[in-house]
GROMACS .gro file of N, CA, C and O in nm:
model
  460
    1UNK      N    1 -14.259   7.061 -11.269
    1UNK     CA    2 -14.140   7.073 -11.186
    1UNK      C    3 -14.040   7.167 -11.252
    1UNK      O    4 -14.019   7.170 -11.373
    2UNK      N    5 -13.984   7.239 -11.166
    2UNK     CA    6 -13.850   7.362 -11.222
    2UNK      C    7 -13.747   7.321 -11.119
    2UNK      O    8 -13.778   7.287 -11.005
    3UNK      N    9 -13.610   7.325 -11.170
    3UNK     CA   10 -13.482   7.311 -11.089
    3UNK      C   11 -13.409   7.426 -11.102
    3UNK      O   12 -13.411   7.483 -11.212
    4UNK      N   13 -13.353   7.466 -11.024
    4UNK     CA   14 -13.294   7.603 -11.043
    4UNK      C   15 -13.136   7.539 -10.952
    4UNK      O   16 -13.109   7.463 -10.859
    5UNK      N   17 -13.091   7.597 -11.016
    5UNK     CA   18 -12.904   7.596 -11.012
    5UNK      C   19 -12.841   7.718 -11.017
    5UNK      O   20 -12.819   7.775 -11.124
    6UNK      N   21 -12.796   7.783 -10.860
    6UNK     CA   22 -12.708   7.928 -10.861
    6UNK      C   23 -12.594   7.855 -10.859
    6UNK      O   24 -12.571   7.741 -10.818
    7UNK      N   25 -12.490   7.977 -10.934
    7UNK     CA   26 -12.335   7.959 -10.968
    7UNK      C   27 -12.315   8.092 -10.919
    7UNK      O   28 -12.408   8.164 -10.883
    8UNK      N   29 -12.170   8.133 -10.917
    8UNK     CA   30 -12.080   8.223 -10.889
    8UNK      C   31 -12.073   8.322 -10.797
    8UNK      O   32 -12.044   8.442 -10.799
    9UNK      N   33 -12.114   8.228 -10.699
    9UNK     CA   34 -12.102   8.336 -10.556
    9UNK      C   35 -11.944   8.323 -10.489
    9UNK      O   36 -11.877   8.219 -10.490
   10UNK      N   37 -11.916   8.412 -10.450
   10UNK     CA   38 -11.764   8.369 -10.325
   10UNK      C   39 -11.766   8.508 -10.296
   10UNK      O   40 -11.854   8.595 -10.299
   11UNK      N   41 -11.627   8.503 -10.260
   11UNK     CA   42 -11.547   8.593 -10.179
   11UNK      C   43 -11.494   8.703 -10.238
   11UNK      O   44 -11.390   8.705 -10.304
   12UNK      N   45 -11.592   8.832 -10.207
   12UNK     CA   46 -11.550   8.951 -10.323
   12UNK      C   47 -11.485   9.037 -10.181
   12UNK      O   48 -11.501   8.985 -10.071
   13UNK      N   49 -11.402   9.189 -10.196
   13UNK     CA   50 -11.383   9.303 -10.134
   13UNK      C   51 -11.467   9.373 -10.167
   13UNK      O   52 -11.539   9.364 -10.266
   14UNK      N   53 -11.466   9.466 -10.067
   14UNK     CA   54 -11.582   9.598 -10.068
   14UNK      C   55 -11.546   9.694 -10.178
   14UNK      O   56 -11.435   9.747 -10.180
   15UNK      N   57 -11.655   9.720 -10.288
   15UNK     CA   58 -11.607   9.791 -10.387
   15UNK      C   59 -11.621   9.709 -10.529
   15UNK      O   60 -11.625   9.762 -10.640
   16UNK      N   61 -11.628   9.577 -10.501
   16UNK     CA   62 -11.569   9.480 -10.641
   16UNK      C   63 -11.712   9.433 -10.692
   16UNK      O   64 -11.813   9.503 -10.689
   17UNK      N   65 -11.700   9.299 -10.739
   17UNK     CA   66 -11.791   9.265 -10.858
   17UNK      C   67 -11.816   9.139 -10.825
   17UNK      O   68 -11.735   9.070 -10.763
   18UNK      N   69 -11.985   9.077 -10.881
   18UNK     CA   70 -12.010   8.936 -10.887
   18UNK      C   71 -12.115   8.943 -10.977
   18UNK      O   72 -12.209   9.022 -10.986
   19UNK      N   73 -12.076   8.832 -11.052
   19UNK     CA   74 -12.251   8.770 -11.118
   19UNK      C   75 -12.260   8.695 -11.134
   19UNK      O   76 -12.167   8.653 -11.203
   20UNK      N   77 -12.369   8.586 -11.097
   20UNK     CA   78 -12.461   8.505 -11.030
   20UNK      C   79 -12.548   8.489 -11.130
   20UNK      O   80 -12.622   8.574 -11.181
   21UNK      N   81 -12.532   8.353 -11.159
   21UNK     CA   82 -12.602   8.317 -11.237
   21UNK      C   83 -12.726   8.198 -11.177
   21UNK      O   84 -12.714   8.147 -11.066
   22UNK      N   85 -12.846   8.167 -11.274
   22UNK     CA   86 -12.974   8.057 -11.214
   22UNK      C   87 -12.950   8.006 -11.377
   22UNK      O   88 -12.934   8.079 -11.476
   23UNK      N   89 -12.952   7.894 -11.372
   23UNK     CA   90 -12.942   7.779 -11.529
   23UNK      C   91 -13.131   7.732 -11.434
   23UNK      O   92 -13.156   7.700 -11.318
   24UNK      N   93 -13.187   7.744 -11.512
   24UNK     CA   94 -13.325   7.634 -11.515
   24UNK      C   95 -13.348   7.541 -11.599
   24UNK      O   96 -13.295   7.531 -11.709
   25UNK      N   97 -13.454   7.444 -11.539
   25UNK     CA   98 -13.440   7.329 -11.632
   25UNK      C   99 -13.537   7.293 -11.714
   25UNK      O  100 -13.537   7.179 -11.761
   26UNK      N  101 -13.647   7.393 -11.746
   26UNK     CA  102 -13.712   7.417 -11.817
   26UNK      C  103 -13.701   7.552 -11.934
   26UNK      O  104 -13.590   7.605 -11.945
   27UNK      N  105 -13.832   7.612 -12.031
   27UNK     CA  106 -13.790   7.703 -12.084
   27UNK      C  107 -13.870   7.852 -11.971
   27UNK      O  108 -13.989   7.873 -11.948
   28UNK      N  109 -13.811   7.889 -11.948
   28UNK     CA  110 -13.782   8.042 -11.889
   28UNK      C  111 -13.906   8.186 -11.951
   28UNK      O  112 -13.908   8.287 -11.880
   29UNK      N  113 -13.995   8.183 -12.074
   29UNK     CA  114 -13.985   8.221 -12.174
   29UNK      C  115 -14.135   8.279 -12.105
   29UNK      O  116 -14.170   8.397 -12.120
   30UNK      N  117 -14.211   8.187 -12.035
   30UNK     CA  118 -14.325   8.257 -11.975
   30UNK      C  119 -14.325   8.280 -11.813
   30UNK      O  120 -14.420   8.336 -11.758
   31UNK      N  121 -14.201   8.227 -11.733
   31UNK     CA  122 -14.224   8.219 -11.633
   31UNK      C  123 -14.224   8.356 -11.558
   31UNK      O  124 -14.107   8.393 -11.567
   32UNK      N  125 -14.278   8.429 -11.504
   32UNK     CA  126 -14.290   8.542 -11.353
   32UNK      C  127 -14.388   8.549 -11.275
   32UNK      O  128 -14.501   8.557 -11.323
   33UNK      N  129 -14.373   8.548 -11.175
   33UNK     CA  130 -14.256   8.617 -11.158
   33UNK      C  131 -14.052   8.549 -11.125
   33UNK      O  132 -14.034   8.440 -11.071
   34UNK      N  133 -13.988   8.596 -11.148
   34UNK     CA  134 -13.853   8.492 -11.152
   34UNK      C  135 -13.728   8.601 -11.106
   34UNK      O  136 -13.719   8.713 -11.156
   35UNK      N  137 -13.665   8.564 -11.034
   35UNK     CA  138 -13.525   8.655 -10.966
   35UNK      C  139 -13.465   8.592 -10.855
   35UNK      O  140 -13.446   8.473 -10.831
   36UNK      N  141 -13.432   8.714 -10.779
   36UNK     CA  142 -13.342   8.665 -10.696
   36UNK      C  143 -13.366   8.718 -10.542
   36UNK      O  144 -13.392   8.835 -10.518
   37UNK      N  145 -13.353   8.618 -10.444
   37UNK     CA  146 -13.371   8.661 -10.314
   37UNK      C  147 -13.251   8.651 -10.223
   37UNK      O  148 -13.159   8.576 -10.257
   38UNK      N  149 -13.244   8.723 -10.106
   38UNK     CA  150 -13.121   8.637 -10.029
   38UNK      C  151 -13.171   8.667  -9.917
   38UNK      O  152 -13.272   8.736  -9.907
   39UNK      N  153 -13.094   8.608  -9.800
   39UNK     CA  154 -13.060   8.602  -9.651
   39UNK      C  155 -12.946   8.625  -9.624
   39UNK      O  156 -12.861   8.570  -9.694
   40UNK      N  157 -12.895   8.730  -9.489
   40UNK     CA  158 -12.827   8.729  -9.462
   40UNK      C  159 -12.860   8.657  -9.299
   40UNK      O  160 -12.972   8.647  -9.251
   41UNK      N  161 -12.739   8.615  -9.235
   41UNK     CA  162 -12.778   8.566  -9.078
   41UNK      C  163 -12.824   8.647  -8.998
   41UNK      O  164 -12.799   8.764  -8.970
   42UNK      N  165 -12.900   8.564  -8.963
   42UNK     CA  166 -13.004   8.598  -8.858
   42UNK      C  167 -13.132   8.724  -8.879
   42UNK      O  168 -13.188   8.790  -8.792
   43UNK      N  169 -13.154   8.724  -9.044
   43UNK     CA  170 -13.235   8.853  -9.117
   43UNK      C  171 -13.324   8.694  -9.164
   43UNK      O  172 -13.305   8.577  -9.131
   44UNK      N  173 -13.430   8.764  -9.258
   44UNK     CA  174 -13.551   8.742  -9.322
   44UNK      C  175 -13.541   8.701  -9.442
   44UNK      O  176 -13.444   8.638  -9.402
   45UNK      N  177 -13.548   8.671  -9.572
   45UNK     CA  178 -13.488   8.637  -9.684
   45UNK      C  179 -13.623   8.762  -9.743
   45UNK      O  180 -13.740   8.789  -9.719
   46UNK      N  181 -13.507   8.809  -9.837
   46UNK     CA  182 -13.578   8.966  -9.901
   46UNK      C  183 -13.559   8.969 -10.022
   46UNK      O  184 -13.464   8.910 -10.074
   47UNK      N  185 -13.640   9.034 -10.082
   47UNK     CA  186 -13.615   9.051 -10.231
   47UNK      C  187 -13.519   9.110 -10.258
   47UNK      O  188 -13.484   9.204 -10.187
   48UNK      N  189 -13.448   9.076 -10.366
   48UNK     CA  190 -13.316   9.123 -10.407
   48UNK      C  191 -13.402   9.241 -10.528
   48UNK      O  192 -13.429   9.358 -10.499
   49UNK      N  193 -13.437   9.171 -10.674
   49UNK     CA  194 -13.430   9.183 -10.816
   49UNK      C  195 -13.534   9.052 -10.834
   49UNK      O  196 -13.511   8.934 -10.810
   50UNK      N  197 -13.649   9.112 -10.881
   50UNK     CA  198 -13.704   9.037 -11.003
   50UNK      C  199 -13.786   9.036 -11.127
   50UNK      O  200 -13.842   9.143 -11.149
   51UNK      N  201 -13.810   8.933 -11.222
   51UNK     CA  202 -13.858   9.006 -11.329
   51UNK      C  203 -13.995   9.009 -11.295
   51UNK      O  204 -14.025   8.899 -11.249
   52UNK      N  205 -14.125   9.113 -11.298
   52UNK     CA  206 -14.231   9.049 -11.282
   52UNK      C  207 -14.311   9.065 -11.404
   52UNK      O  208 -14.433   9.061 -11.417
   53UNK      N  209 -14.221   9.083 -11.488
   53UNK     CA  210 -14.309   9.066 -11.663
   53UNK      C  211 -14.198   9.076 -11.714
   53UNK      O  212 -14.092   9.108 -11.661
   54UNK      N  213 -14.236   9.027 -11.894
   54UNK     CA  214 -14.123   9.105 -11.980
   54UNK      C  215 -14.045   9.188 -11.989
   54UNK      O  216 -13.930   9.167 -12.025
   55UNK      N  217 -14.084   9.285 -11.963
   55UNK     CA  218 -14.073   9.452 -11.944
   55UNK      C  219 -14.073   9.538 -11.787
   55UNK      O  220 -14.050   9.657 -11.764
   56UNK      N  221 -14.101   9.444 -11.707
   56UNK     CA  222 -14.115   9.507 -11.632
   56UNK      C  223 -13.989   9.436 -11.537
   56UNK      O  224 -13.956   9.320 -11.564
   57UNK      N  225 -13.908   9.523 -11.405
   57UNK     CA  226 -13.801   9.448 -11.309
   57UNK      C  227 -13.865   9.555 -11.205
   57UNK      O  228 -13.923   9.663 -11.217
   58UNK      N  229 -13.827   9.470 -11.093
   58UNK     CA  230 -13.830   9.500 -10.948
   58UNK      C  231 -13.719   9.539 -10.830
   58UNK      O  232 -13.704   9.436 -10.765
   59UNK      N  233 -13.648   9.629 -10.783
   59UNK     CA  234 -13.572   9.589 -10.726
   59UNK      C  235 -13.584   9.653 -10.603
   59UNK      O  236 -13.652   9.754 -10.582
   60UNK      N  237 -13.477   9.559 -10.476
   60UNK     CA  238 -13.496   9.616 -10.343
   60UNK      C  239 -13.427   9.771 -10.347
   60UNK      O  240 -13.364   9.783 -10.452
   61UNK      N  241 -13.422   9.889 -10.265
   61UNK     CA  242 -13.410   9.981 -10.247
   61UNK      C  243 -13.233   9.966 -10.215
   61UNK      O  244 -13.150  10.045 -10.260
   62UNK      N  245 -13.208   9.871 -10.147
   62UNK     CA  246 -13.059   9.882 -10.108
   62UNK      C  247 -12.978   9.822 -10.203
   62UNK      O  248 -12.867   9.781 -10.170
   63UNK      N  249 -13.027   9.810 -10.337
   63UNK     CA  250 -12.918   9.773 -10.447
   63UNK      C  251 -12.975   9.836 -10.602
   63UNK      O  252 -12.957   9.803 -10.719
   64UNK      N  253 -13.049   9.940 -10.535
   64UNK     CA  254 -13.069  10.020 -10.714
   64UNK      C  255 -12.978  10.115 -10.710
   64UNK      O  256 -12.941  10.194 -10.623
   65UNK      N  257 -12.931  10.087 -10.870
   65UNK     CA  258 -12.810  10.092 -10.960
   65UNK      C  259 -12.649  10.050 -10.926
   65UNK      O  260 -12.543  10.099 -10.967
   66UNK      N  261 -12.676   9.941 -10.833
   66UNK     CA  262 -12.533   9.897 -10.781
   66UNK      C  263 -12.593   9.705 -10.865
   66UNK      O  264 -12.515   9.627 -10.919
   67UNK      N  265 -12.700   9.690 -10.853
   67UNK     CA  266 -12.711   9.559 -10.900
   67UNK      C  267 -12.841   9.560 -11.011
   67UNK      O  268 -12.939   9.633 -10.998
   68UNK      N  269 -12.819   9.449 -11.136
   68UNK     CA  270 -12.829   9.430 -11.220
   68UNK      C  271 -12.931   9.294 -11.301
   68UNK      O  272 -12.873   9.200 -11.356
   69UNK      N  273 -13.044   9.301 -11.297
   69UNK     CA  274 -13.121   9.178 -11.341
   69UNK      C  275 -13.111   9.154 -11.516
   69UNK      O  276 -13.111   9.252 -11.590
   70UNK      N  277 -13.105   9.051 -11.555
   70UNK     CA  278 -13.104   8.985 -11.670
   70UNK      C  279 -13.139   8.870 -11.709
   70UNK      O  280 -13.124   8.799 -11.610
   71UNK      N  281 -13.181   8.799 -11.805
   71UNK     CA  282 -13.259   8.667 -11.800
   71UNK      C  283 -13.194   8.614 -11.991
   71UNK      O  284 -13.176   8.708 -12.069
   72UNK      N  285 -13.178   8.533 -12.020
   72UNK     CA  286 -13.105   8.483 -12.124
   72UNK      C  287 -13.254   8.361 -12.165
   72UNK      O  288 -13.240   8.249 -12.116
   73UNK      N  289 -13.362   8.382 -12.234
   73UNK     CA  290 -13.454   8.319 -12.309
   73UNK      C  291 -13.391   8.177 -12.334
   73UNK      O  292 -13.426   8.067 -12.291
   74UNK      N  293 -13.263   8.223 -12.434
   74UNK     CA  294 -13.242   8.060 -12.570
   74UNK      C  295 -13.148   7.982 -12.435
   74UNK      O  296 -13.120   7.865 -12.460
   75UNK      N  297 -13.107   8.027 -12.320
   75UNK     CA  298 -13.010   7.959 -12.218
   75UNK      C  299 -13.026   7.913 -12.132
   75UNK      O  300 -12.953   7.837 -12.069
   76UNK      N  301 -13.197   7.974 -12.096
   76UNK     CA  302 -13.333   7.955 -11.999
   76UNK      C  303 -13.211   7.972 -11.844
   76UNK      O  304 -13.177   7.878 -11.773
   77UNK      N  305 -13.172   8.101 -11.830
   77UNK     CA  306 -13.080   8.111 -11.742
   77UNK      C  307 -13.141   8.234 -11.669
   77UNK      O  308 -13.249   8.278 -11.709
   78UNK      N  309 -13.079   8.291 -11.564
   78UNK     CA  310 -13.098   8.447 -11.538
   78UNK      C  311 -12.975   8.487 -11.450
   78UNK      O  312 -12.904   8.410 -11.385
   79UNK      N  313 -12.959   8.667 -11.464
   79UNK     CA  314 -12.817   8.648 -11.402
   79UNK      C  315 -12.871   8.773 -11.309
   79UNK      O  316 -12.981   8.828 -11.312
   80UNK      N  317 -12.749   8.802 -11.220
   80UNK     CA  318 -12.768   8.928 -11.095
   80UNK      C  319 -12.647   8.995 -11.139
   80UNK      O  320 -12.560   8.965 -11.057
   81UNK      N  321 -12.603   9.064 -11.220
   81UNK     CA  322 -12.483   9.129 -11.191
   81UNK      C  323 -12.503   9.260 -11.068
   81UNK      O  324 -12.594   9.339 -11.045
   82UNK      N  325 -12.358   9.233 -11.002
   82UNK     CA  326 -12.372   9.320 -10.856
   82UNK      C  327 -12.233   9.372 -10.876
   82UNK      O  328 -12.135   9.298 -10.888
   83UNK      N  329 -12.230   9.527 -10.879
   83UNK     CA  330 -12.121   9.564 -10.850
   83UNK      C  331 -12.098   9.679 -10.746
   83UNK      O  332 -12.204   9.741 -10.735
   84UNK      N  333 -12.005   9.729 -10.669
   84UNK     CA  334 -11.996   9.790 -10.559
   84UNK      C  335 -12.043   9.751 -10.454
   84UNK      O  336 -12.096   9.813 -10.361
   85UNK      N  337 -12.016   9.619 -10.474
   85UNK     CA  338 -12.051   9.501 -10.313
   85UNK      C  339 -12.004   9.630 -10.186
   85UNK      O  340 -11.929   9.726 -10.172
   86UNK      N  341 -12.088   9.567 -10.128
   86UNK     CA  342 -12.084   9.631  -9.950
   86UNK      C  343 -12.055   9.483  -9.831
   86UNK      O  344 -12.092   9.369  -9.855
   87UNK      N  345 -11.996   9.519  -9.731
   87UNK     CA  346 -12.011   9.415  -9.657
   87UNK      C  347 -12.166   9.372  -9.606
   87UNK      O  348 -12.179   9.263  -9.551
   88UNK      N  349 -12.281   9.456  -9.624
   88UNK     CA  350 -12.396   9.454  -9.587
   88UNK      C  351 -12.489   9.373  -9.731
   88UNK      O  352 -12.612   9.372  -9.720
   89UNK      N  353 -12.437   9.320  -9.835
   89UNK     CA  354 -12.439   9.257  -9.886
   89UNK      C  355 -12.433   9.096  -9.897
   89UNK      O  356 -12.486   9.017  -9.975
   90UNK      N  357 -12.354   9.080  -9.794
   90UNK     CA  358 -12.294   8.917  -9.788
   90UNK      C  359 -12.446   8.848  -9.772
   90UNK      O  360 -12.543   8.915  -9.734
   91UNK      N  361 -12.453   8.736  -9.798
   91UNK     CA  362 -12.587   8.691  -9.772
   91UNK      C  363 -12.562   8.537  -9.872
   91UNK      O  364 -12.490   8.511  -9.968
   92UNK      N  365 -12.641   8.474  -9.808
   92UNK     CA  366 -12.749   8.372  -9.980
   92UNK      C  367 -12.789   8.379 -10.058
   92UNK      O  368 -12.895   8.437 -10.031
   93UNK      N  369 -12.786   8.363 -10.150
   93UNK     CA  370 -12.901   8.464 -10.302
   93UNK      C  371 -12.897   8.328 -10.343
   93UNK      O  372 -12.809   8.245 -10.370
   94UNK      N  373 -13.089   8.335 -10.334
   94UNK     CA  374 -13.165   8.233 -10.341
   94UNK      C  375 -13.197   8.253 -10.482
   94UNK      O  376 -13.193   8.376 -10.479
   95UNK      N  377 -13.229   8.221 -10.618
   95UNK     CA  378 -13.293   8.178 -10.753
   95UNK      C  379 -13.421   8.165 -10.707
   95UNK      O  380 -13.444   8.077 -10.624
   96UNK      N  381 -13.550   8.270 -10.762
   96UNK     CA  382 -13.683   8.184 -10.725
   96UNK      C  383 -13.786   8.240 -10.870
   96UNK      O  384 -13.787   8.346 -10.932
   97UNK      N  385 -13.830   8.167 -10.878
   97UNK     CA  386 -13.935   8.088 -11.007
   97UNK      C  387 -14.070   8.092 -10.940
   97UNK      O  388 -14.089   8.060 -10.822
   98UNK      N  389 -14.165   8.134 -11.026
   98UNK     CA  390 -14.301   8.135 -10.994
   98UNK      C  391 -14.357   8.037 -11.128
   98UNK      O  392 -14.342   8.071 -11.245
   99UNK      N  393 -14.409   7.938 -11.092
   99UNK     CA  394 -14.464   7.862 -11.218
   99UNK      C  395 -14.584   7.788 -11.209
   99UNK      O  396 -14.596   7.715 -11.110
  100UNK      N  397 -14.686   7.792 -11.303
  100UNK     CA  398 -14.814   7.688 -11.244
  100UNK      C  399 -14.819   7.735 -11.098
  100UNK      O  400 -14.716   7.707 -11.037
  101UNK      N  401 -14.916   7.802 -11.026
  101UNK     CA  402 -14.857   7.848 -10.901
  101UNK      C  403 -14.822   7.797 -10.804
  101UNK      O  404 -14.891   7.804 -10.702
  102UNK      N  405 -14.697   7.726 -10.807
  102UNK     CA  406 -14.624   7.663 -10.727
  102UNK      C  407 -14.451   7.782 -10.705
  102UNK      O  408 -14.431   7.859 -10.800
  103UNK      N  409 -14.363   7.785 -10.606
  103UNK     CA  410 -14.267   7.879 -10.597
  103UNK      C  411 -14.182   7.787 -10.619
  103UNK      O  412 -14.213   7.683 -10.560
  104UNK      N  413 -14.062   7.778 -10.697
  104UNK     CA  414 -13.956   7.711 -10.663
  104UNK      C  415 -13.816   7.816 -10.614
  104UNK      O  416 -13.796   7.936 -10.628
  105UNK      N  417 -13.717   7.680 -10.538
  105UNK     CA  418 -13.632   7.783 -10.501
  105UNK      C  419 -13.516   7.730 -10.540
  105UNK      O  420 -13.521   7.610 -10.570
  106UNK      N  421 -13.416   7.783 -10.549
  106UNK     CA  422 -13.241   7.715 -10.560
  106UNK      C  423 -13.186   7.681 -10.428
  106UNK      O  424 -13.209   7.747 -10.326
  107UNK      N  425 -13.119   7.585 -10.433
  107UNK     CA  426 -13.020   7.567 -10.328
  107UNK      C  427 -12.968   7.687 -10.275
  107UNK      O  428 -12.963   7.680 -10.152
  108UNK      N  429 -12.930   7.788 -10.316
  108UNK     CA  430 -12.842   7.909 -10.274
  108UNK      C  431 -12.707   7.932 -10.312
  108UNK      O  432 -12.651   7.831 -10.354
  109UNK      N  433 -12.629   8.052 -10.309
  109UNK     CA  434 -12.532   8.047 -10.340
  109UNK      C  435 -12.445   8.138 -10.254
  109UNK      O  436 -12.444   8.257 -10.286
  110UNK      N  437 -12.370   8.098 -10.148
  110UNK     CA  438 -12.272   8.203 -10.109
  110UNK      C  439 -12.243   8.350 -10.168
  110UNK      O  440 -12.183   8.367 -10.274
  111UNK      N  441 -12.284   8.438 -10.100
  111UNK     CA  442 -12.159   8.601 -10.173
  111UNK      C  443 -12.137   8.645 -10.044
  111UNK      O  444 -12.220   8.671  -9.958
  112UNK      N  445 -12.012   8.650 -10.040
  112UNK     CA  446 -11.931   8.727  -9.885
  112UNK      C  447 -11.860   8.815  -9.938
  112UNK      O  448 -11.787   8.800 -10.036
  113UNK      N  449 -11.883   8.945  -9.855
  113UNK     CA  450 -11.807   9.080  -9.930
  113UNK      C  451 -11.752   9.118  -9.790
  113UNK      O  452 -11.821   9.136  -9.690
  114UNK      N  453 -11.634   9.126  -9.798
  114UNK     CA  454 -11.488   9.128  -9.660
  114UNK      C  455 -11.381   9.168  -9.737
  114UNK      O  456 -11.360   9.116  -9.847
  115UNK      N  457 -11.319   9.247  -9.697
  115UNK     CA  458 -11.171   9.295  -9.707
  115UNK      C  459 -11.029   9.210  -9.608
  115UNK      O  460 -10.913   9.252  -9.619
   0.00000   0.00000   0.00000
C-alpha cells in the first residue's frame, strides 16, 4: 500500500507561482514511474511531469520550462514547481505512484490561476 498527500494548491494570478508538493508514506527510492497528473473540468486527466527513472523526467508539451519536477529521497516527497501559471492551467493535480504494479493516486489538490 502507498498514500500520497498533495499540499499547496490555491489561488495564484496569471504570471505567478506554485509548488505542490506529494509527502508518501513509504520510501520513494525505487518507485516509477511517480509524478503528477491533473484535470481540468470537463477534460481528461493528463500528464503533467513524471519521473520515469532516476535520470530520466517526462513532461506534457504545455508546461516545458514553465514547470518543474523534483523528488526529495530522505523526505520520500515529490514536488511540481510551476511558474508562469496560465488560466489554462487551473485544474487538479493528482500525485500518482506506480508500485508493485498497482497505480496509486492522491486525493488532489486545487490550483486556480484567475486574476
Amino acid at each position: 500500500q502507498v498514500q500520497l498527500v498533495e499540499s499547496g494548491g490555491g489561488l495564484v494570478q496569471p504570471g505567478g507561482s506554485l509548488r505542490l508538493s506529494c509527502a508518501v508514506s513509504r520510501s520513494i527510492f525505487s518507485i516509477y514511474p511517480m509524478g503528477w497528473y491533473r484535470q481540468a473540468p470537463g477534460k481528461q486527466r493528463e500528464l503533467v511531469a513524471t519521473f520515469t527513472s532516476a535520470s530520466n523526467t517526462n513532461y506534457a508539451d504545455s508546461v516545458k520550462g514553465r514547470f518543474t519536477i523534483s523528488r526529495s529521497n530522505a523526505k520520500n516527497t515529490v514536488y511540481l514547481q510551476m511558474n508562469s501559471l496560465e488560466p489554462e492551467d487551473t485544474a487538479i493535480y493528482y500525485c500518482y505512484a506506480h508500485y508493485n504494479t498497482v497505480d496509486y493516486w492522491g486525493q488532489g489538490t486545487q490550483v486556480t490561476v484567475s486574476s
